PDB file of C-alpha atoms and ligand atoms in Angstrom:
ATOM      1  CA  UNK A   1      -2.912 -14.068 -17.327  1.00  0.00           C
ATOM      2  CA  UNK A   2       0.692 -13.836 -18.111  1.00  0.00           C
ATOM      3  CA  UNK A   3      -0.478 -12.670 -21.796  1.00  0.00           C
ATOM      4  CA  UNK A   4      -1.550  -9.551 -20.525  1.00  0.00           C
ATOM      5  CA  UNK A   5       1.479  -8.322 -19.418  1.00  0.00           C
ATOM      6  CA  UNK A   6       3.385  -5.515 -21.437  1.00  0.00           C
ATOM      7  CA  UNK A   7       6.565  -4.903 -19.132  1.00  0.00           C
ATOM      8  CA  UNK A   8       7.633  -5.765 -15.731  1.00  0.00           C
ATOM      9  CA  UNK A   9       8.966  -2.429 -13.385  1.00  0.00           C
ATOM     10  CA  UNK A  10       9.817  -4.185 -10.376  1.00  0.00           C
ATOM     11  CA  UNK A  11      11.087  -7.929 -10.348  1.00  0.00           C
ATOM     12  CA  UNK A  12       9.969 -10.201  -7.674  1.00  0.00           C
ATOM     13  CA  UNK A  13      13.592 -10.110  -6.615  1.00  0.00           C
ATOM     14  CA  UNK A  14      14.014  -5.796  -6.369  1.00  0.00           C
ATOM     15  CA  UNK A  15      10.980  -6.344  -4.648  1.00  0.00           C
ATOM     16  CA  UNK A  16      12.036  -8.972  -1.965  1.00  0.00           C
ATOM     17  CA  UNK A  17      15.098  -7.343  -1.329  1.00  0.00           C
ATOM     18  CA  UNK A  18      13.767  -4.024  -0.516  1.00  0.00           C
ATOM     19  CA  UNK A  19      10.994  -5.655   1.526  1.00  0.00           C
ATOM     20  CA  UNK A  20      13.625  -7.071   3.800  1.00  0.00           C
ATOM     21  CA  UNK A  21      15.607  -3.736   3.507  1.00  0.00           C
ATOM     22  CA  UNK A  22      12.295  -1.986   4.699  1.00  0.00           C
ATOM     23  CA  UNK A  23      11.813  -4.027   7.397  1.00  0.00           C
ATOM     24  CA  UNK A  24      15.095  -4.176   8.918  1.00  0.00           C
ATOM     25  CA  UNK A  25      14.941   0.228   8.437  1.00  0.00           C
ATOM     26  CA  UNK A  26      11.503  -0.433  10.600  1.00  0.00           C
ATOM     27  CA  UNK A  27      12.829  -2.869  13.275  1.00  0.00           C
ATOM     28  CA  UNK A  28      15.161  -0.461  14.330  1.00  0.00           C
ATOM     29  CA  UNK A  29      12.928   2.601  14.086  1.00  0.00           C
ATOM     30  CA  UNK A  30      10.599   0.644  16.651  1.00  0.00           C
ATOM     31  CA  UNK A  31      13.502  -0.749  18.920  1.00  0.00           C
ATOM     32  CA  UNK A  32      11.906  -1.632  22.394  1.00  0.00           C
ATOM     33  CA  UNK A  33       8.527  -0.738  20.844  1.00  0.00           C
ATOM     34  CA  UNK A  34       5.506  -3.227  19.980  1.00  0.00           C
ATOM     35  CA  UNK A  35       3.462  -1.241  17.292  1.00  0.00           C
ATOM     36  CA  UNK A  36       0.431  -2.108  15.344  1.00  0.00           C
ATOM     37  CA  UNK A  37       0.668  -2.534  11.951  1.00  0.00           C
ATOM     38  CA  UNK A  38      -2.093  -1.236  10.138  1.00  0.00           C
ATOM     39  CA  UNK A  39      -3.128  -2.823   6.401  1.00  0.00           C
ATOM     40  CA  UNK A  40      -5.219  -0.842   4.244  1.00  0.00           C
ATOM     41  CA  UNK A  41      -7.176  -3.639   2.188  1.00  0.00           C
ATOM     42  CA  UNK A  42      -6.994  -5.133  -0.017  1.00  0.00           C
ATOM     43  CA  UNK A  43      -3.950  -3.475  -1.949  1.00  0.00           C
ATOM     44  CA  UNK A  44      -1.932  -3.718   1.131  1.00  0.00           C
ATOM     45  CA  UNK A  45      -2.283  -7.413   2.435  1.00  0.00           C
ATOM     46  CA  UNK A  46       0.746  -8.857   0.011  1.00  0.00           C
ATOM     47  CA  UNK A  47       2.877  -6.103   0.957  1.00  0.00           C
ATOM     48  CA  UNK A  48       2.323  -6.480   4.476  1.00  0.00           C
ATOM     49  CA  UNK A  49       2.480 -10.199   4.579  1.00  0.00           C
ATOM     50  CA  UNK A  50       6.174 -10.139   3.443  1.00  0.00           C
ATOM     51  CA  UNK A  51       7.457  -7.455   5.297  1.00  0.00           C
ATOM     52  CA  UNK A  52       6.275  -8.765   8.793  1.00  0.00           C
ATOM     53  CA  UNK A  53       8.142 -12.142   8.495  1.00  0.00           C
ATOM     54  CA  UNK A  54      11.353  -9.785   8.275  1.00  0.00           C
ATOM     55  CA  UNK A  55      10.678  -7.833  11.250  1.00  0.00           C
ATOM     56  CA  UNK A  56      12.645  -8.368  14.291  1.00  0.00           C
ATOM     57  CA  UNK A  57      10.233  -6.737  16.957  1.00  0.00           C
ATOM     58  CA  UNK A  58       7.091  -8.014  18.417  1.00  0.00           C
ATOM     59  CA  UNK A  59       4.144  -6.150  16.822  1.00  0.00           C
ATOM     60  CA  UNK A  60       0.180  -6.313  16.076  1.00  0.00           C
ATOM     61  CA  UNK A  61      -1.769  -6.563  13.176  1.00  0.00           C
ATOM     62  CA  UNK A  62      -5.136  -5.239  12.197  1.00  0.00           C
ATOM     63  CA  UNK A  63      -6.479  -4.043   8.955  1.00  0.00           C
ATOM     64  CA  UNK A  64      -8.684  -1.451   7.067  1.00  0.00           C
ATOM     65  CA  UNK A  65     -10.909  -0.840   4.152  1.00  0.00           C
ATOM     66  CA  UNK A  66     -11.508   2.410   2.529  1.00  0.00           C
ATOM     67  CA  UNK A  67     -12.967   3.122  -0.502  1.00  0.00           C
ATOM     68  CA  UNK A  68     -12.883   6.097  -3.172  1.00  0.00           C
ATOM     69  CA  UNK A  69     -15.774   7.052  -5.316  1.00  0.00           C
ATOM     70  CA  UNK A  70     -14.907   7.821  -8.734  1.00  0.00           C
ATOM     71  CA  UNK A  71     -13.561   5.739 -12.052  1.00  0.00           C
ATOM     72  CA  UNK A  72     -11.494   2.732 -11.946  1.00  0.00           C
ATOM     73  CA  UNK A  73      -8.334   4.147 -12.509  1.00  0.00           C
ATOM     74  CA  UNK A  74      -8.984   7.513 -11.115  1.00  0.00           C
ATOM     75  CA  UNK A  75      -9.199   8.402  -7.305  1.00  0.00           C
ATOM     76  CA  UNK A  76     -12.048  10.922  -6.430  1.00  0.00           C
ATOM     77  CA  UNK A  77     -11.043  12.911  -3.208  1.00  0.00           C
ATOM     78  CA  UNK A  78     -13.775  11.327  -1.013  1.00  0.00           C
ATOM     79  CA  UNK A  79     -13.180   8.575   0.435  1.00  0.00           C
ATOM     80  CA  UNK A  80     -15.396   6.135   2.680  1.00  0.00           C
ATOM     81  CA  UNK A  81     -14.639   3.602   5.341  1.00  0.00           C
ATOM     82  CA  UNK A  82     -15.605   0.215   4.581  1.00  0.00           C
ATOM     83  CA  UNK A  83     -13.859  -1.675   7.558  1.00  0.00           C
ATOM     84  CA  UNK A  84     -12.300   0.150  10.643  1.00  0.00           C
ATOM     85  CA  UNK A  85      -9.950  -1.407  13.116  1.00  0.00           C
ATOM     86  CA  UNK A  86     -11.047  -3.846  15.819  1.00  0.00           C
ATOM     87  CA  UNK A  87     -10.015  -2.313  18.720  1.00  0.00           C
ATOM     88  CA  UNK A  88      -8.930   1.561  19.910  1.00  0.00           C
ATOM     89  CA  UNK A  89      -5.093   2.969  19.256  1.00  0.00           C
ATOM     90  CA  UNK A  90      -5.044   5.732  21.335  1.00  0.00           C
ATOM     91  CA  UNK A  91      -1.473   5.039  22.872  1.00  0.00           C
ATOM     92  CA  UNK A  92      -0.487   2.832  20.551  1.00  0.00           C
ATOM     93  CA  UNK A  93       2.593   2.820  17.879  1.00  0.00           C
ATOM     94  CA  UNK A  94       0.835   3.040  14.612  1.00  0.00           C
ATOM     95  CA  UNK A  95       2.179   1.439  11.289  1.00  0.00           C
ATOM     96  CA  UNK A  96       0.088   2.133   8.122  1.00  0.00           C
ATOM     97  CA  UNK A  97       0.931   0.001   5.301  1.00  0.00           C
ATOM     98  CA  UNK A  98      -0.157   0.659   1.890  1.00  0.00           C
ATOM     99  CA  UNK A  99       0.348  -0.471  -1.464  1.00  0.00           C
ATOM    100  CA  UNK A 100       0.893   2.777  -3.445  1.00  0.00           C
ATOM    101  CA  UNK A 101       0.391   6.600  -2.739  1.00  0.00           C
ATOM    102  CA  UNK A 102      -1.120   8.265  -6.123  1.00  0.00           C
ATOM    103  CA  UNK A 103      -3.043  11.018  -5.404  1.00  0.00           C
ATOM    104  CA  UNK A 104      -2.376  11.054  -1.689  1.00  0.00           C
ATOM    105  CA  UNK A 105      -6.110  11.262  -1.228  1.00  0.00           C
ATOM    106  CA  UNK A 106      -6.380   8.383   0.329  1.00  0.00           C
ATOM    107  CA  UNK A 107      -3.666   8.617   2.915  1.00  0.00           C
ATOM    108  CA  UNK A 108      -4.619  12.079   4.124  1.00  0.00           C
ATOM    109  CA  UNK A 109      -7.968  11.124   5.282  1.00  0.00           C
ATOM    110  CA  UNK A 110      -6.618   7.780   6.622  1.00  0.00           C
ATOM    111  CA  UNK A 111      -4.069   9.901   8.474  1.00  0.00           C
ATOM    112  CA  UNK A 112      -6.644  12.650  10.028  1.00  0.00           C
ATOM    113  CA  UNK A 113      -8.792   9.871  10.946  1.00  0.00           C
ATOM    114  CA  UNK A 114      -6.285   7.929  12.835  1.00  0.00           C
ATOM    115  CA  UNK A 115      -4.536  10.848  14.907  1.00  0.00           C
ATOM    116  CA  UNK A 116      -7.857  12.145  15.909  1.00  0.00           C
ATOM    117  CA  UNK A 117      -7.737   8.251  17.701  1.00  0.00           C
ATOM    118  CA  UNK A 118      -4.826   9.727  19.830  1.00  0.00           C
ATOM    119  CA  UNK A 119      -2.468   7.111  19.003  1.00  0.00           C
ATOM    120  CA  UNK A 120       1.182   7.446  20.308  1.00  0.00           C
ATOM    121  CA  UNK A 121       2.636   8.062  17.266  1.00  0.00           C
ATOM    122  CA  UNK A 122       1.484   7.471  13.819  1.00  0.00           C
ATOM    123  CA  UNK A 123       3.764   6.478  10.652  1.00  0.00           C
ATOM    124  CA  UNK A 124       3.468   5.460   7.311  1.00  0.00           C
ATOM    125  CA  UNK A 125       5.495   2.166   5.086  1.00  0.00           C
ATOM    126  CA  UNK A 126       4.222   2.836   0.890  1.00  0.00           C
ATOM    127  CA  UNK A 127       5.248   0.093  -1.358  1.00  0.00           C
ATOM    128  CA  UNK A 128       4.985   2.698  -4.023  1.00  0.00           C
ATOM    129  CA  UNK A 129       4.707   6.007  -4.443  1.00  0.00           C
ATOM    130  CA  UNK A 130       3.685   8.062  -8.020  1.00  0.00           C
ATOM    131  CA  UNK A 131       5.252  11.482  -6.667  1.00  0.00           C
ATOM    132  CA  UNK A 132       3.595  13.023 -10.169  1.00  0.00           C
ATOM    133  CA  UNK A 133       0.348  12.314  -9.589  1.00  0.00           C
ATOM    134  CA  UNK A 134       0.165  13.963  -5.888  1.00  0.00           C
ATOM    135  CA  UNK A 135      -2.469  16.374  -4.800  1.00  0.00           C
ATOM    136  CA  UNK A 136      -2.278  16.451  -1.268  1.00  0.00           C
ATOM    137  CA  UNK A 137       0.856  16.756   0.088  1.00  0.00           C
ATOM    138  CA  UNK A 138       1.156  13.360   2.898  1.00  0.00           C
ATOM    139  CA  UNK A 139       4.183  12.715   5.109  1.00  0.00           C
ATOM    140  CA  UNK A 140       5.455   9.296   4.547  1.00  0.00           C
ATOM    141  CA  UNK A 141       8.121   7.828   6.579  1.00  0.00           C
ATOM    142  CA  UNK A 142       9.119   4.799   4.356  1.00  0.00           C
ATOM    143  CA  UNK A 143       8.899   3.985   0.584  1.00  0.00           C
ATOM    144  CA  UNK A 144       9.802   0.874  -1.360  1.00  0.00           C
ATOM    145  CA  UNK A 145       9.716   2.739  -4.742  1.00  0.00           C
ATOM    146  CA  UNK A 146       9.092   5.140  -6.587  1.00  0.00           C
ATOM    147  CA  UNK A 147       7.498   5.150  -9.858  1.00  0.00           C
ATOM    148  CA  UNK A 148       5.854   6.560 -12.995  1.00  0.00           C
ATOM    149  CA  UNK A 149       2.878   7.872 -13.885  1.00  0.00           C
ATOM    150  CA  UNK A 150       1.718   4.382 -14.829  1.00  0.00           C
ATOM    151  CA  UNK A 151      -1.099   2.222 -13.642  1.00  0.00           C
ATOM    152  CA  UNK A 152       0.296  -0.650 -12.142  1.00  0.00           C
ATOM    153  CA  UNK A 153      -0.798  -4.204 -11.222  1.00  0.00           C
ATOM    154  CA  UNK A 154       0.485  -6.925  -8.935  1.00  0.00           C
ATOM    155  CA  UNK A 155       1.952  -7.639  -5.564  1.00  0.00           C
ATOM    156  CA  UNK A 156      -1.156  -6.586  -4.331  1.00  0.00           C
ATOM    157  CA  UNK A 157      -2.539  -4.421  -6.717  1.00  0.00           C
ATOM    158  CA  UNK A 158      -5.068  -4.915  -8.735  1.00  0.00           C
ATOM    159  CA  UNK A 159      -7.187  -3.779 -11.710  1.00  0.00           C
ATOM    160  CA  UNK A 160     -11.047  -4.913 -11.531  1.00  0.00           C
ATOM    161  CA  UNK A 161      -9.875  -7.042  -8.637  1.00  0.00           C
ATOM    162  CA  UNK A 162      -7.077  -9.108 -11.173  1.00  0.00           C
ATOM    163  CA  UNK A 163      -3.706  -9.310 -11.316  1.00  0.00           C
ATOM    164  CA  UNK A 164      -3.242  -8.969  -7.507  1.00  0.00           C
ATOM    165  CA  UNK A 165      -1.394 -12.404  -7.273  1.00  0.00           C
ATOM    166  CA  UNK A 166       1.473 -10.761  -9.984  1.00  0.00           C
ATOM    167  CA  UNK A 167       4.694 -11.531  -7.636  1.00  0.00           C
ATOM    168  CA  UNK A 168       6.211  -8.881  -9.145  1.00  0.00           C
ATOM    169  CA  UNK A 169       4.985  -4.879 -10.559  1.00  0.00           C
ATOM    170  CA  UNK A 170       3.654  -4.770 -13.891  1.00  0.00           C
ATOM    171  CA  UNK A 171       2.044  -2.420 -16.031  1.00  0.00           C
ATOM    172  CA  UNK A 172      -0.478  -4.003 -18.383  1.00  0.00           C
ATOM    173  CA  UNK A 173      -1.295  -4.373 -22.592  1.00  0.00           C
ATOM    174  CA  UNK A 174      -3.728  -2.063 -23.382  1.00  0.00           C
ATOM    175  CA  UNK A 175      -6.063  -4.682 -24.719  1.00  0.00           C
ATOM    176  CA  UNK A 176      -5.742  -6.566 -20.946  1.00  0.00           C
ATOM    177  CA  UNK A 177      -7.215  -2.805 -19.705  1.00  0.00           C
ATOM    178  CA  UNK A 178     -10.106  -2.718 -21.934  1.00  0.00           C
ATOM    179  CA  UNK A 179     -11.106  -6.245 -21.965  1.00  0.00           C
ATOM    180  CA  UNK A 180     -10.947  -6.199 -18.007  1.00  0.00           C
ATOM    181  CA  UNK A 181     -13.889  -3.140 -18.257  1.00  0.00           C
ATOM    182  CA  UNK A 182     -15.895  -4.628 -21.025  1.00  0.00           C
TER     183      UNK A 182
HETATM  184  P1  LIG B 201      -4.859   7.839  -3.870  1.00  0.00           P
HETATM  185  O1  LIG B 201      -5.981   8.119  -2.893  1.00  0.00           O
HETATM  186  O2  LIG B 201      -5.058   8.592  -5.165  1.00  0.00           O
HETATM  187  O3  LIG B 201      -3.473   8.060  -3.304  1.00  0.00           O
HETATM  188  O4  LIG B 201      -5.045   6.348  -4.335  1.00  0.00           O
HETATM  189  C1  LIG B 201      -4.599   5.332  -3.593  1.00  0.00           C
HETATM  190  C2  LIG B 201      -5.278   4.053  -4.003  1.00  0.00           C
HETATM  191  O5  LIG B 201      -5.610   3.991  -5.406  1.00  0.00           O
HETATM  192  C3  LIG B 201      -4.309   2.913  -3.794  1.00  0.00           C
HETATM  193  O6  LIG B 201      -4.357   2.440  -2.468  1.00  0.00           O
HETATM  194  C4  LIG B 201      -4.759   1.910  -4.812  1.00  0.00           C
HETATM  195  O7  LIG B 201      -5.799   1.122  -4.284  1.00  0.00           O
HETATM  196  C5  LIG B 201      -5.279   2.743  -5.958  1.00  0.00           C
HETATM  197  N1  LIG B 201      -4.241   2.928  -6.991  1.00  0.00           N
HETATM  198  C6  LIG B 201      -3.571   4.053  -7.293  1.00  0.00           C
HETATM  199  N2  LIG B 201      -2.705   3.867  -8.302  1.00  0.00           N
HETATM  200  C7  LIG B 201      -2.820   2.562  -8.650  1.00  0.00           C
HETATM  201  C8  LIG B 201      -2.171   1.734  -9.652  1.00  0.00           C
HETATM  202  O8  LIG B 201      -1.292   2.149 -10.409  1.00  0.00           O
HETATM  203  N3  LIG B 201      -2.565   0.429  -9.684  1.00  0.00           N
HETATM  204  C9  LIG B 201      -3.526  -0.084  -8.853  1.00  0.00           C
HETATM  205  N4  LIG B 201      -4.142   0.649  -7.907  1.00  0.00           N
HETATM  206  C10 LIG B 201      -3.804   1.961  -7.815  1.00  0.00           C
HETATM  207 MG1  LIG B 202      -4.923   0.890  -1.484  1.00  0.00          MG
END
């Protein structure tokens, strides 16, 4: 696995640090507040898992799935909901978490869906964000990073469900990319 790696953008330890960073940033934003953090699976579950064992305040979890038609690498502008949330957040202090903003596809719809669920207030915590790549323009209250216009693997993300385990942000040989889709 570690042969298909061409160069490493974020090291486990840029990424623990600004984990902790984030979550301190969000402690404080939610002082005397309980939210419910919201994971968008599966890219999101890593991401999430570290930065709630640095937050201070009491909070929920829950998680959802969405899914984009289109080509592996390539989101499509529709997008489908493959798991929702267990229980209503009208009310609630709303935390999505997500592993990267490309397209900002994604996101938007995410976001529409949720504040039409009347939710107290509604933010948003990106590990990553590809500000090049963005079509729809989505508010987002906290990112880790930005980066390239490169297709990234690790810490959560994956390509063809692999490399999700990477503890650190990596971009791929080309070989690994093509042998993955064969
Ligand atoms: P968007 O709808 O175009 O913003 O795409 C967001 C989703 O596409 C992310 O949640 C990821 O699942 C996936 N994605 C976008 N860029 C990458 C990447 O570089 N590596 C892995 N997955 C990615
Ligand atoms: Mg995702």
């Amino acid at each position: 696995m570690n042969d298909d790696i061409a160069e490493i953008l974020i090291t486990e330890e840029q990424l623990q640090r600004r984990v902790r960073e984030l979550a301190a940033e969000i402690s404080a934003a939610y002082a005397g507040k309980e939210p419910l953090l919201v994971a968008v699976l599966k890219g999101g579950v890593v991401f999430m898992a570290d930065l709630m064992r640095h937050l201070t305040i009491h909070h929920a979890i829950d998680f959802m799935a969405t899914s984009s038609y289109g080509a592996a690498t390539e989101s499509s502008g529709v997008v489908r909901i493959l798991k929702d949330l267990e229980e209503p957040i009208e009310g609630l202090d709303v935390l999505v978490v997500e592993d990267i903003i490309d397209s900002g596809n994604t996101l938007d719809y995410l976001r529409r869906l949720l504040l039409a669920r009347n939710p107290a207030s509604l933010r948003i915590v990106a590990l990553l964000s590809k500000p090049s790549r963005r079509r729809v323009d989505v508010p987002i209250d906290w990112i880790g990073f930005e980066i390239p216009d490169r297709f990234v693997v690790g810490y959560g993300l994956d390509f063809a469900e692999r490399y999700r385990n990477l503890p650190f942000i990596a971009v791929l040989k080309p070989e690994a990319y093509a042998r993955s889709v064969a």
